[in-house]
Tab-separated table of C-alpha atoms in Angstrom:
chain	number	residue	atom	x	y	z
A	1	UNK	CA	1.420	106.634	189.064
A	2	UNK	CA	0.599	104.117	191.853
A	3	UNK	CA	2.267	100.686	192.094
A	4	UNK	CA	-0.717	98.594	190.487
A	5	UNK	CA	-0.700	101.066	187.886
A	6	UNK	CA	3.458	100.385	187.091
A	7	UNK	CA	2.333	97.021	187.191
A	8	UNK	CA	-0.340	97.177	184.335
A	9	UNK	CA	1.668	99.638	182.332
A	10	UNK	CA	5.045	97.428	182.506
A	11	UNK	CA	2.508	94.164	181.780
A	12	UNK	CA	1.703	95.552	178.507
A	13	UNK	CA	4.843	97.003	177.538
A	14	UNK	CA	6.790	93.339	177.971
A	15	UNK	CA	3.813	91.993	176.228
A	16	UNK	CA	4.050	94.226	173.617
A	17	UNK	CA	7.349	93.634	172.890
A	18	UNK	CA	8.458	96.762	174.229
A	19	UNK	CA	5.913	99.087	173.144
A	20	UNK	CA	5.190	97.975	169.281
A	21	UNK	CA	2.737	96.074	169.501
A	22	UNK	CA	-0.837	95.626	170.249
A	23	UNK	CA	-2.262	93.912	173.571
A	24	UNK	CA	-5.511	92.750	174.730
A	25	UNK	CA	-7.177	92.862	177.987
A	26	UNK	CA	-7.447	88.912	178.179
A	27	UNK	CA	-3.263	88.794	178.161
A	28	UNK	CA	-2.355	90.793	180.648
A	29	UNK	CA	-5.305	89.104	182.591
A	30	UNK	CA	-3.656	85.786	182.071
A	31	UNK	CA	-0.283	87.212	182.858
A	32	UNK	CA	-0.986	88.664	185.868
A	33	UNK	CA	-3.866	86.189	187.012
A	34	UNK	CA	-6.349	88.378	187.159
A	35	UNK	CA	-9.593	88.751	186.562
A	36	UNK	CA	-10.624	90.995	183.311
A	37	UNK	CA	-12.699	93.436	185.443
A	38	UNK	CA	-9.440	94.187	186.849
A	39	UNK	CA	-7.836	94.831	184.059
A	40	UNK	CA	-10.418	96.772	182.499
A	41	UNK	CA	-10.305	99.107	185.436
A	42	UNK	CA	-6.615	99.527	184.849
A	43	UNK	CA	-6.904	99.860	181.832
A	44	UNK	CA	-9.334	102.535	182.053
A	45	UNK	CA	-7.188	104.688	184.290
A	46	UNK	CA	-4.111	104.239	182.328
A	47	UNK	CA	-6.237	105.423	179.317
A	48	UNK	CA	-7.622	108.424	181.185
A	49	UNK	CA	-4.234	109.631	182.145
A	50	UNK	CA	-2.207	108.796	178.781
A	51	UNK	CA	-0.768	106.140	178.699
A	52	UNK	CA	-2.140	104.075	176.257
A	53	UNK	CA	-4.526	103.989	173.953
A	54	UNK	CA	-7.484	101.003	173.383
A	55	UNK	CA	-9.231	100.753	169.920
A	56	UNK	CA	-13.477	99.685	169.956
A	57	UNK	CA	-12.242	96.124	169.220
A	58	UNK	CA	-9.895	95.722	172.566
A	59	UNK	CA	-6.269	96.549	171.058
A	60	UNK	CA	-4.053	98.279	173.905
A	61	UNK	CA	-1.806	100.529	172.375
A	62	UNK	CA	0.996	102.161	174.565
A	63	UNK	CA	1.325	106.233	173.935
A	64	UNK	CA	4.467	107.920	174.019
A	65	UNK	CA	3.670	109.253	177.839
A	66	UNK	CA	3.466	105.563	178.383
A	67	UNK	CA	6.052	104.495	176.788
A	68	UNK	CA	8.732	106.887	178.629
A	69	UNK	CA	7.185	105.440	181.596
A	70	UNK	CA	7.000	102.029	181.244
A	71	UNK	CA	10.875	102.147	179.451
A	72	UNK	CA	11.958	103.864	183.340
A	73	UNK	CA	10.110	101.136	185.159
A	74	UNK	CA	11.463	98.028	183.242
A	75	UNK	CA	15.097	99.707	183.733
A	76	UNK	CA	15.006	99.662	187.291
A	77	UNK	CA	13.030	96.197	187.197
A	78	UNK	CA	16.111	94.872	185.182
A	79	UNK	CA	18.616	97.245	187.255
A	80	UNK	CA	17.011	95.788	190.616
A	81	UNK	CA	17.515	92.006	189.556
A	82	UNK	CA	21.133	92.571	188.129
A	83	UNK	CA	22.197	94.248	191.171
A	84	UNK	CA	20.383	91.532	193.825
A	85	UNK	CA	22.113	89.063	191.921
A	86	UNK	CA	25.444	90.510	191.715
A	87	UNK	CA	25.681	92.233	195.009
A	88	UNK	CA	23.495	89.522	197.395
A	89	UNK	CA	24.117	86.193	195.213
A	90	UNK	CA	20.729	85.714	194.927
A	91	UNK	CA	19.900	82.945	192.306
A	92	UNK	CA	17.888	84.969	189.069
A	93	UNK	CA	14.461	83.222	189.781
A	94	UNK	CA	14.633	84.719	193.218
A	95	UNK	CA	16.332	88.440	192.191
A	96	UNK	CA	13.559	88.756	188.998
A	97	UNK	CA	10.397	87.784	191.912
A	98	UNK	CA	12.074	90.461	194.163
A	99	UNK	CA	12.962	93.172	191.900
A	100	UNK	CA	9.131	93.355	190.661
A	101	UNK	CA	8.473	94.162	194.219
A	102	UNK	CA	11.079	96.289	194.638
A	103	UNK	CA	10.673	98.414	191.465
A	104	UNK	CA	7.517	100.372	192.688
A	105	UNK	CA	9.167	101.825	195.633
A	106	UNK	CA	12.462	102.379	195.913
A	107	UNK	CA	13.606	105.497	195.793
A	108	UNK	CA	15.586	107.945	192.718
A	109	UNK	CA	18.635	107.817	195.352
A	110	UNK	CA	18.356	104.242	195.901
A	111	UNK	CA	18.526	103.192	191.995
A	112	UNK	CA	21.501	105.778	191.531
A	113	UNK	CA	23.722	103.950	194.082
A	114	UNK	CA	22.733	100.320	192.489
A	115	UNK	CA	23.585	102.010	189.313
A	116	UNK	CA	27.267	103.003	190.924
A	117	UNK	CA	27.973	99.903	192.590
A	118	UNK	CA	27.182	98.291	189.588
A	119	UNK	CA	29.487	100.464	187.114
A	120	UNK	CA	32.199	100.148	190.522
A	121	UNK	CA	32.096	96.503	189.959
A	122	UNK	CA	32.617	96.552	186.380
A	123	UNK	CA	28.732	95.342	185.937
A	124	UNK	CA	26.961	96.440	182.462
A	125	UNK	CA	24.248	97.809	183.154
A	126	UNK	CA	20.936	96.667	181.415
């Protein structure tokens, strides 16, 4: 999946309340401050490749597919921000606007060593 895609996908998921409930278009719009086209062309792809679902009347529903995936993206989202604020200090405005940067590509090895120097340091992780 491509970075804008994470994006979209995570969008609705914390919207959702983690996967349980329905979205619409016009909130993730509004979250992200974008325009609706946008997010109807997100949407779409998303929907083509399974990971959610949208009724006739605009209800996104996340699948399972998506829901696996969007669960592994907001880990290392929260996993990113707990270890830029524990290892660098940073303040947690400043880790949580970097981490949802960071989260689309960094790398499997990358995330495992946060994930160490985190448990090293006695740091639960998220």
């Amino acid at each position: 999946m491509k970075e804008s895609g994470e994006m979209y996908l995570e969008t609705i998921y914390r919207l959702s309340e983690t996967g349980r409930l329905p979205v619409k278009s016009v909130d993730v719009a509004k979250r992200l401050a974008i325009s609706r086209p946008s997010v109807n062309r997100a949407v779409n792809t998303l929907k083509n490749d399974g990971y959610i679902i949208q009724q006739n009347y605009g209800d996104i529903m996340i699948t399972e597919k998506g829901l696996a995936a969007a669960e592994r993206i907001f880990f290392k989202h929260r996993l990113i921000t707990q270890f830029l604020i524990c290892s660098l200090s940073l303040s947690p405005a400043q880790a949580e606007e970097d981490a949802c940067r960071i989260e689309h590509v960094v790398s499997d090895v990358a995330v495992d060593s946060m994930i160490a120097y985190l448990q090293a340091h006695g740091v639960p992780l998220p």
